[in-house]
Short mmCIF file of C-alpha atoms in Angstrom, two decimals:
data_model
loop_
_atom_site.label_atom_id
_atom_site.label_comp_id
_atom_site.label_asym_id
_atom_site.label_seq_id
_atom_site.Cartn_x
_atom_site.Cartn_y
_atom_site.Cartn_z
CA MET A 1 81.62 142.37 96.24
CA ALA A 2 81.43 138.46 95.81
CA ASN A 3 82.86 137.91 99.21
CA ASP A 4 79.59 139.39 100.89
CA LEU A 5 77.32 137.23 99.05
CA MET A 6 75.45 134.78 101.18
CA GLY A 7 75.51 131.14 100.02
CA GLU A 8 72.35 128.89 100.08
CA PHE A 9 73.80 126.91 103.29
CA GLU A 10 74.88 130.07 104.87
CA HIS A 11 71.27 131.57 104.37
CA GLN A 12 69.83 128.39 105.93
CA VAL A 13 72.21 128.49 109.13
CA LEU A 14 71.22 132.12 109.48
CA LEU A 15 67.46 131.61 109.40
CA ALA A 16 67.94 128.49 112.04
CA LEU A 17 69.88 131.00 114.14
CA VAL A 18 66.88 133.31 114.19
CA ARG A 19 64.29 130.52 114.51
CA MET A 20 66.34 129.80 117.80
CA GLY A 21 66.07 133.41 119.11
CA ASP A 22 68.79 135.15 117.37
CA GLU A 23 71.45 133.22 119.68
CA GLY A 24 72.80 129.46 119.76
CA TYR A 25 75.54 127.14 119.41
CA SER A 26 76.25 124.51 116.86
CA VAL A 27 74.50 121.47 118.34
CA PRO A 28 71.14 122.91 118.50
CA LEU A 29 71.55 124.30 114.89
CA VAL A 30 72.69 121.16 113.54
CA LEU A 31 69.62 119.48 115.06
CA GLU A 32 67.29 122.36 113.90
CA LEU A 33 68.67 122.39 110.21
CA GLU A 34 68.38 118.33 110.17
CA GLU A 35 64.86 118.69 111.35
CA ARG A 36 63.80 121.30 108.89
CA THR A 37 65.59 119.97 106.09
CA GLY A 38 65.12 116.12 106.41
CA ARG A 39 68.87 115.36 105.68
CA GLU A 40 72.15 114.95 107.62
CA ILE A 41 73.92 118.12 108.28
CA GLN A 42 77.91 118.02 108.98
CA PRO A 43 78.74 120.01 112.14
CA ALA A 44 81.93 120.77 110.09
CA ALA A 45 79.80 122.73 107.38
CA VAL A 46 77.94 124.51 110.14
CA TYR A 47 81.22 125.58 111.53
CA ILE A 48 82.31 126.91 108.28
CA ALA A 49 79.10 128.70 107.43
CA LEU A 50 79.16 130.13 110.84
CA ARG A 51 82.46 131.32 110.62
CA ARG A 52 82.04 133.03 107.28
CA LEU A 53 79.06 134.82 108.41
CA GLU A 54 81.19 136.14 111.35
CA GLU A 55 83.65 137.38 108.79
CA LYS A 56 80.93 138.79 106.69
CA GLY A 57 79.56 140.77 110.03
CA MET A 58 75.84 138.68 109.93
CA THR A 59 77.10 137.18 113.30
CA VAL A 60 79.16 137.82 116.45
CA SER A 61 80.32 135.06 118.73
CA GLU A 62 81.95 134.53 122.17
CA PHE A 63 82.80 131.38 124.11
CA ARG A 64 80.65 130.56 127.53
CA ASN A 65 80.59 128.06 129.71
CA ALA A 66 77.38 125.66 129.50
CA PRO A 67 75.31 125.71 132.65
CA PRO A 68 76.38 123.20 135.39
CA ASP A 69 73.55 120.81 134.61
CA GLU A 70 74.55 120.50 130.93
CA GLY A 71 78.36 119.62 131.70
CA GLY A 72 79.48 123.06 132.05
CA ARG A 73 81.78 122.81 129.01
CA GLU A 74 82.90 125.43 126.73
CA ARG A 75 80.64 126.29 124.03
CA ARG A 76 80.79 129.10 121.36
CA TYR A 77 77.63 131.20 120.92
CA PHE A 78 76.69 132.77 117.70
CA THR A 79 74.43 135.93 117.99
CA VAL A 80 72.70 137.18 114.81
CA THR A 81 73.75 140.92 114.35
CA ASP A 82 71.62 143.67 112.93
CA GLU A 83 73.47 143.62 109.78
CA GLY A 84 72.57 139.75 109.59
CA ARG A 85 69.01 140.58 110.12
CA ALA A 86 68.97 143.15 107.50
CA ARG A 87 70.40 140.68 104.90
CA LEU A 88 67.75 138.16 105.63
CA ARG A 89 65.22 140.69 104.98
CA GLU A 90 66.78 141.84 101.65
CA ALA A 91 67.22 138.19 100.75
CA ARG A 92 63.81 137.28 101.27
CA ARG A 93 62.43 140.53 99.35
CA THR A 94 64.64 139.30 96.38
CA PHE A 95 63.49 135.67 96.57
CA LEU A 96 59.89 136.90 96.84
CA GLY A 97 60.39 139.01 93.89
CA LEU A 98 61.87 136.11 91.80
CA TRP A 99 59.11 133.83 92.64
CA ASP A 100 56.47 136.00 92.03
CA GLY A 101 54.13 134.62 89.36
CA ILE A 102 55.74 131.21 88.68
CA GLU A 103 54.73 129.43 91.85
CA THR A 104 52.10 127.53 89.42
CA ALA A 105 54.43 126.92 86.77
CA LEU A 106 56.85 124.89 89.33
CA GLU A 107 53.71 123.10 91.26
CA GLU A 108 54.54 119.26 91.02
CA GLN A 109 52.12 117.70 88.97
CA MET B 1 88.40 101.37 121.50
CA SER B 2 84.90 99.54 121.13
CA GLY B 3 84.43 98.21 124.84
CA GLY B 4 80.74 98.09 126.07
CA ARG B 5 81.64 100.37 128.93
CA ARG B 6 82.90 103.34 127.03
CA ASP B 7 80.68 106.65 127.50
CA SER B 8 82.77 108.93 125.01
CA PRO B 9 83.24 108.94 121.40
CA PRO B 10 85.90 106.69 119.37
CA ARG B 11 89.30 107.83 121.25
CA TRP B 12 91.19 107.82 117.98
CA HIS B 13 89.00 110.14 116.21
CA ARG B 14 88.46 112.37 119.37
CA GLN B 15 92.32 112.79 119.72
CA LEU B 16 92.76 113.27 115.78
CA LEU B 17 89.97 116.08 116.23
CA ARG B 18 91.81 117.63 119.02
CA ARG B 19 94.89 117.87 116.95
CA LEU B 20 93.25 119.19 113.81
CA VAL B 21 91.08 122.16 115.19
CA ALA B 22 92.84 125.44 115.82
CA ARG B 23 93.41 126.10 119.65
CA ARG B 24 91.01 128.95 120.07
CA ASP B 25 88.08 126.26 118.62
CA ARG B 26 89.56 123.33 120.27
CA THR B 27 87.51 122.89 123.30
CA SER B 28 84.02 124.09 122.21
CA ALA B 29 84.55 121.78 118.70
CA GLU B 30 85.27 118.87 120.88
CA ALA B 31 82.70 119.42 123.41
CA GLU B 32 79.71 120.26 120.75
CA LEU B 33 80.78 117.21 118.58
CA GLU B 34 80.97 115.08 121.64
CA GLU B 35 77.25 116.39 122.60
CA LEU B 36 75.71 115.52 119.13
CA TRP B 37 77.51 112.11 119.45
CA ARG B 38 75.41 111.61 122.48
CA VAL B 39 72.43 112.78 120.68
CA ARG B 40 72.76 110.45 118.06
CA ARG B 41 73.99 107.35 120.62
CA GLY B 42 70.49 107.79 122.51
CA ARG B 43 68.56 108.10 119.05
CA ASP B 44 70.27 105.45 116.55
CA GLY B 45 72.65 103.26 118.95
CA ARG B 46 76.19 103.47 119.56
CA ALA B 47 77.74 101.60 116.71
CA ALA B 48 75.65 104.28 114.36
CA ALA B 49 76.78 107.21 116.77
CA ASP B 50 80.45 106.04 116.44
CA ARG B 51 80.21 105.45 112.59
CA TRP B 52 78.60 109.16 112.30
CA TYR B 53 81.55 110.71 114.46
CA ARG B 54 84.13 109.07 112.49
CA ARG B 55 82.57 110.57 109.35
CA GLN B 56 82.32 113.86 111.00
CA VAL B 57 85.99 113.87 112.12
CA GLY B 58 86.80 113.07 108.55
CA ALA B 59 84.65 115.89 107.45
CA PHE B 60 86.38 118.51 109.55
CA LEU B 61 89.60 117.19 107.89
CA LEU B 62 88.28 117.60 104.45
CA ARG B 63 86.47 120.56 104.79
CA GLY B 64 89.39 122.48 106.27
CA VAL B 65 87.82 123.40 109.64
CA ALA B 66 90.96 122.08 111.14
CA TRP B 67 92.74 125.26 110.25
CA ARG B 68 95.18 125.64 113.07
CA GLY B 69 94.71 129.32 111.58
CA ARG B 70 92.49 131.05 109.53
CA ARG B 71 90.75 129.08 106.79
CA PRO B 72 91.89 130.60 103.38
CA ASP B 73 89.23 132.67 101.61
CA PRO B 74 89.23 131.95 97.87
CA GLY B 75 89.26 135.37 96.90
CA ARG B 76 91.96 136.63 99.18
CA ALA B 77 94.03 133.62 99.08
CA GLY B 78 97.84 133.26 98.49
CA PRO B 79 99.59 130.77 96.20
CA LEU B 80 99.86 128.14 98.78
CA ASP B 81 96.23 128.60 100.09
CA ARG B 82 94.80 128.16 96.68
CA ILE B 83 96.70 125.02 96.24
CA ALA B 84 95.31 123.80 99.52
CA LEU B 85 91.95 124.75 98.74
CA ASP B 86 92.46 123.20 95.38
CA VAL B 87 93.56 119.77 96.74
CA ARG B 88 90.90 119.60 99.42
CA ALA B 89 88.34 120.19 96.53
CA ALA B 90 89.80 117.67 94.44
CA ILE B 91 89.84 115.01 97.04
CA ARG B 92 86.00 115.78 97.82
CA ARG B 93 85.19 115.24 94.08
CA LEU B 94 87.10 112.25 93.96
CA GLY B 95 85.26 110.78 97.16
CA ARG B 96 82.21 111.66 95.60
CA ASN B 97 82.70 109.28 92.45
CA PRO B 98 84.56 106.09 94.01
CA GLY B 99 84.12 104.27 90.71
CA SER B 100 85.76 106.91 88.52
CA THR B 101 88.45 107.43 91.27
CA ALA B 102 89.35 103.62 91.36
CA ALA B 103 89.54 103.65 87.49
CA ALA B 104 91.92 106.56 87.59
CA LEU B 105 94.07 104.93 90.33
CA LEU B 106 94.24 101.75 88.30
CA ALA B 107 95.21 103.47 85.24
CA LEU B 108 97.73 105.94 87.19
CA VAL B 109 99.30 102.80 89.01
CA LEU B 110 99.49 100.40 85.65
CA GLY B 111 100.74 103.67 84.04
CA ILE B 112 103.29 104.07 86.36
CA GLY B 113 104.41 100.38 86.75
CA ALA B 114 104.76 100.34 82.81
CA GLY B 115 106.92 103.44 82.74
CA THR B 116 109.15 102.38 85.40
CA THR B 117 109.73 98.77 83.83
CA VAL B 118 110.43 100.37 80.34
CA PHE B 119 113.04 102.87 81.94
CA GLY B 120 114.50 100.04 83.97
CA VAL B 121 114.84 98.24 80.67
CA VAL B 122 116.33 101.60 78.82
CA ASP B 123 118.44 102.38 81.65
CA GLY B 124 120.16 98.81 81.81
CA VAL B 125 120.52 98.54 78.02
CA VAL B 126 121.07 102.32 76.95
CA LEU B 127 122.07 104.73 79.74
CA ARG B 128 124.18 102.49 82.32
CA PRO B 129 127.61 101.81 80.64
CA LEU B 130 128.71 98.46 80.59
CA PRO B 131 131.21 97.38 83.49
CA PHE B 132 134.18 97.32 81.04
CA PRO B 133 136.63 99.95 80.79
CA ALA B 134 136.12 100.47 77.10
CA ALA B 135 132.60 99.55 76.82
CA GLU B 136 132.29 101.56 73.54
CA ARG B 137 134.67 99.53 71.57
CA LEU B 138 132.93 96.11 72.42
CA VAL B 139 130.77 94.53 69.59
CA HIS B 140 128.53 91.56 69.89
CA LEU B 141 129.13 89.22 67.08
CA GLY B 142 126.77 86.33 66.25
CA GLU B 143 125.16 84.17 63.73
CA VAL B 144 121.25 84.49 62.71
CA LEU B 145 119.47 82.08 60.27
CA ALA B 146 118.57 84.15 57.06
CA GLU B 147 115.10 82.42 56.42
CA THR B 148 113.60 83.36 60.09
CA GLY B 149 116.27 85.93 61.52
CA THR B 150 116.41 83.63 64.43
CA ALA B 151 119.79 84.10 66.71
CA MET B 152 121.98 80.76 66.51
CA ALA B 153 124.85 79.69 68.56
CA VAL B 154 128.01 80.52 66.77
CA ALA B 155 129.49 77.60 64.92
CA PRO B 156 132.98 76.68 65.97
CA PRO B 157 134.35 76.92 62.47
CA ALA B 158 133.12 80.49 62.35
CA TYR B 159 134.58 81.65 65.58
CA LEU B 160 138.14 80.18 64.50
CA ALA B 161 137.51 82.12 61.37
CA TRP B 162 136.71 85.26 62.81
CA SER B 163 139.67 85.10 65.52
CA GLY B 164 141.86 83.73 63.05
CA ALA B 165 144.97 85.59 61.62
CA GLU B 166 143.42 87.64 59.08
CA LEU B 167 141.53 89.43 61.94
CA ARG B 168 141.91 93.22 60.92
CA THR B 169 138.63 95.15 61.92
CA LEU B 170 138.61 93.88 65.74
CA GLU B 171 141.58 93.92 68.35
CA GLY B 172 140.43 90.40 69.38
CA VAL B 173 137.79 88.09 69.75
CA ALA B 174 136.44 85.93 72.58
CA ALA B 175 134.08 83.06 72.63
CA THR B 176 131.62 82.51 75.62
CA SER B 177 128.77 80.51 76.67
CA THR B 178 126.39 80.00 79.63
CA GLU B 179 126.68 76.68 81.36
CA GLY B 180 125.32 75.15 84.72
CA ILE B 181 127.83 73.61 86.94
CA ASP B 182 127.81 71.97 90.56
CA LEU B 183 130.46 72.76 93.22
CA VAL B 184 131.06 70.46 95.70
CA THR B 185 132.78 71.32 98.95
CA ASP B 186 132.89 69.99 102.50
CA ALA B 187 129.94 72.12 103.16
CA GLY B 188 128.04 70.48 100.64
CA ALA B 189 127.02 70.93 96.85
CA GLU B 190 125.82 73.96 95.20
CA HIS B 191 124.47 74.32 91.70
CA LEU B 192 126.15 77.55 90.12
CA GLU B 193 125.36 79.69 86.91
CA GLY B 194 128.70 79.42 85.04
CA ALA B 195 130.37 80.43 81.78
CA ARG B 196 132.56 78.77 79.35
CA VAL B 197 134.86 81.23 77.81
CA GLY B 198 138.07 81.35 75.47
CA ALA B 199 141.24 82.20 76.84
CA THR B 200 141.43 85.64 75.21
CA PHE B 201 138.06 86.48 77.30
CA PHE B 202 139.52 88.26 79.84
CA GLY B 203 141.87 90.36 77.83
CA VAL B 204 139.36 91.11 75.24
CA MET B 205 136.94 92.33 77.89
CA GLY B 206 139.69 94.36 79.75
CA VAL B 207 139.11 93.01 83.22
CA PRO B 208 142.00 91.19 84.46
CA PRO B 209 141.34 88.87 87.56
CA ALA B 210 142.11 90.61 90.66
CA LEU B 211 144.00 87.86 91.96
CA GLY B 212 145.98 84.77 90.19
CA ARG B 213 145.33 84.91 86.32
CA GLY B 214 143.23 84.31 83.37
CA PHE B 215 143.19 81.45 81.25
CA THR B 216 146.22 80.46 78.94
CA THR B 217 145.96 79.37 75.47
CA GLY B 218 146.36 75.89 76.17
CA GLU B 219 143.72 75.71 78.75
CA ASP B 220 140.93 76.34 76.43
CA ALA B 221 141.88 73.57 73.89
CA PRO B 222 140.07 70.07 74.10
CA GLY B 223 141.77 68.02 76.84
CA GLY B 224 143.44 70.90 77.98
CA PRO B 225 144.49 71.42 81.69
CA PRO B 226 141.61 72.32 83.90
CA ALA B 227 140.90 75.67 85.22
CA VAL B 228 138.47 78.02 86.52
CA VAL B 229 138.07 81.85 87.56
CA LEU B 230 135.92 82.22 90.33
CA SER B 231 133.54 85.28 90.84
CA ASN B 232 133.75 87.56 93.97
CA ASP B 233 130.55 86.57 95.30
CA LEU B 234 131.64 83.08 95.05
CA TRP B 235 135.07 83.51 96.35
CA THR B 236 133.85 85.48 99.51
CA ARG B 237 130.62 83.48 100.17
CA ARG B 238 132.24 80.05 99.85
CA PHE B 239 135.82 80.32 100.55
CA GLY B 240 135.71 83.34 102.88
CA GLY B 241 137.84 85.48 100.66
CA ASP B 242 140.66 83.62 101.37
CA SER B 243 143.68 84.54 98.83
CA LYS B 244 145.40 81.14 99.20
CA VAL B 245 142.41 79.72 97.08
CA VAL B 246 144.53 80.55 93.99
CA GLY B 247 146.10 77.26 92.84
CA ARG B 248 144.23 75.16 95.17
CA THR B 249 141.90 72.46 93.68
CA ILE B 250 138.12 72.31 93.87
CA ARG B 251 135.51 69.90 92.53
CA LEU B 252 133.47 71.06 90.07
CA GLY B 253 130.56 68.15 89.04
CA GLY B 254 128.34 67.81 86.05
CA ALA B 255 128.99 67.24 82.50
CA GLY B 256 131.75 64.65 83.57
CA ARG B 257 133.89 67.21 84.79
CA ALA B 258 137.27 66.79 86.58
CA GLU B 259 138.46 68.48 89.57
CA ARG B 260 139.56 72.16 88.23
CA ASP B 261 142.13 74.49 89.56
CA PRO B 262 140.64 77.84 90.53
CA GLY B 263 142.75 80.26 88.78
CA SER B 264 141.75 83.34 90.36
CA PRO B 265 138.89 85.04 92.22
CA PRO B 266 138.25 88.28 89.91
CA ARG B 267 136.51 91.63 91.77
CA CYS B 268 134.85 92.54 88.50
CA ARG B 269 131.24 93.49 87.87
CA ALA B 270 131.84 91.33 84.51
CA MET B 271 131.65 88.20 86.73
CA GLU B 272 129.19 89.32 89.18
CA ARG B 273 126.16 87.16 87.31
CA ARG B 274 128.28 83.90 86.77
CA ARG B 275 129.81 82.53 89.73
CA VAL B 276 132.54 80.70 87.65
CA ALA B 277 134.19 80.73 84.24
CA SER B 278 135.81 77.91 82.74
CA PRO B 279 137.61 77.38 79.72
#
């Protein structure tokens, strides 16, 4: 179903979440994505991606308070589900298959 | 707020975010965006962090994260949700091409302005009836210079011929021309837009004065007794709507005029644009 397809940005968000240890909230996720992609990331876009990933069963979320030394305010933590990890593996296989044999053709001159 | 001691994101935008975001996300979204603002303030300075924060609140609005409820999925959205999605997509695209957006808006504004102007003319000339009881029976007679088609003032002999005893096609003919005239009272002088009309004017137009009378045949003859009819506006504004003004003498200057007798103050739209009528 089209609704279950993972968009490019959702893919990036899910990968960043895995890199953070399978769990995280939006702030380190935004900073991680900005560092990895080299461009400004809108928190609103991350919110949308996280919500869609949750609707597709690739993440789950819960509200928890931050540790006291970090202000103690409420945060929404997202965790990658088994389904999410499986979809990432599947996407990687698909991409590797698509890339196979054309790396040299797309190398920068 | 832009005071140097402020240790939080721009207040107005923070409140806007609080109002936009759905209740279940409100606290975390506000706290997390503020946390990112602090990171940027430490890295880029407060001014840059404030600008970034305002942009992000705008992005929350445009991207529909506001969602007081569920964000509609394009695949499952109902008609209203689809309209909301389309509007947001249109706003985003317009924002990406400010030049084209400005040109389109300019064209739209000019088009609406031109359309409004044309409608105003059509409404006044074609759609809205003239303020006379039998407007459909009124015709405008004039003279045109045959060589150029230029409208000319009607010569007195022509008017006399049209309104003479042999008149059969028309029930009556009335002459009128515009004339500026000065009203002098104890309160001061005022220049008025007036009209010179023939004695038949009020009868032909079908709008008898509300008070007093119109003009008699002798009054529109050269050297006839002076008389004027006041517009409702002038009557109420300069004479306090006093019905005793009928028969009083007022002083009208200009063009060597003598004192005139205000025949009556008419309450009719026909006279609204002219302050006085005189024969």
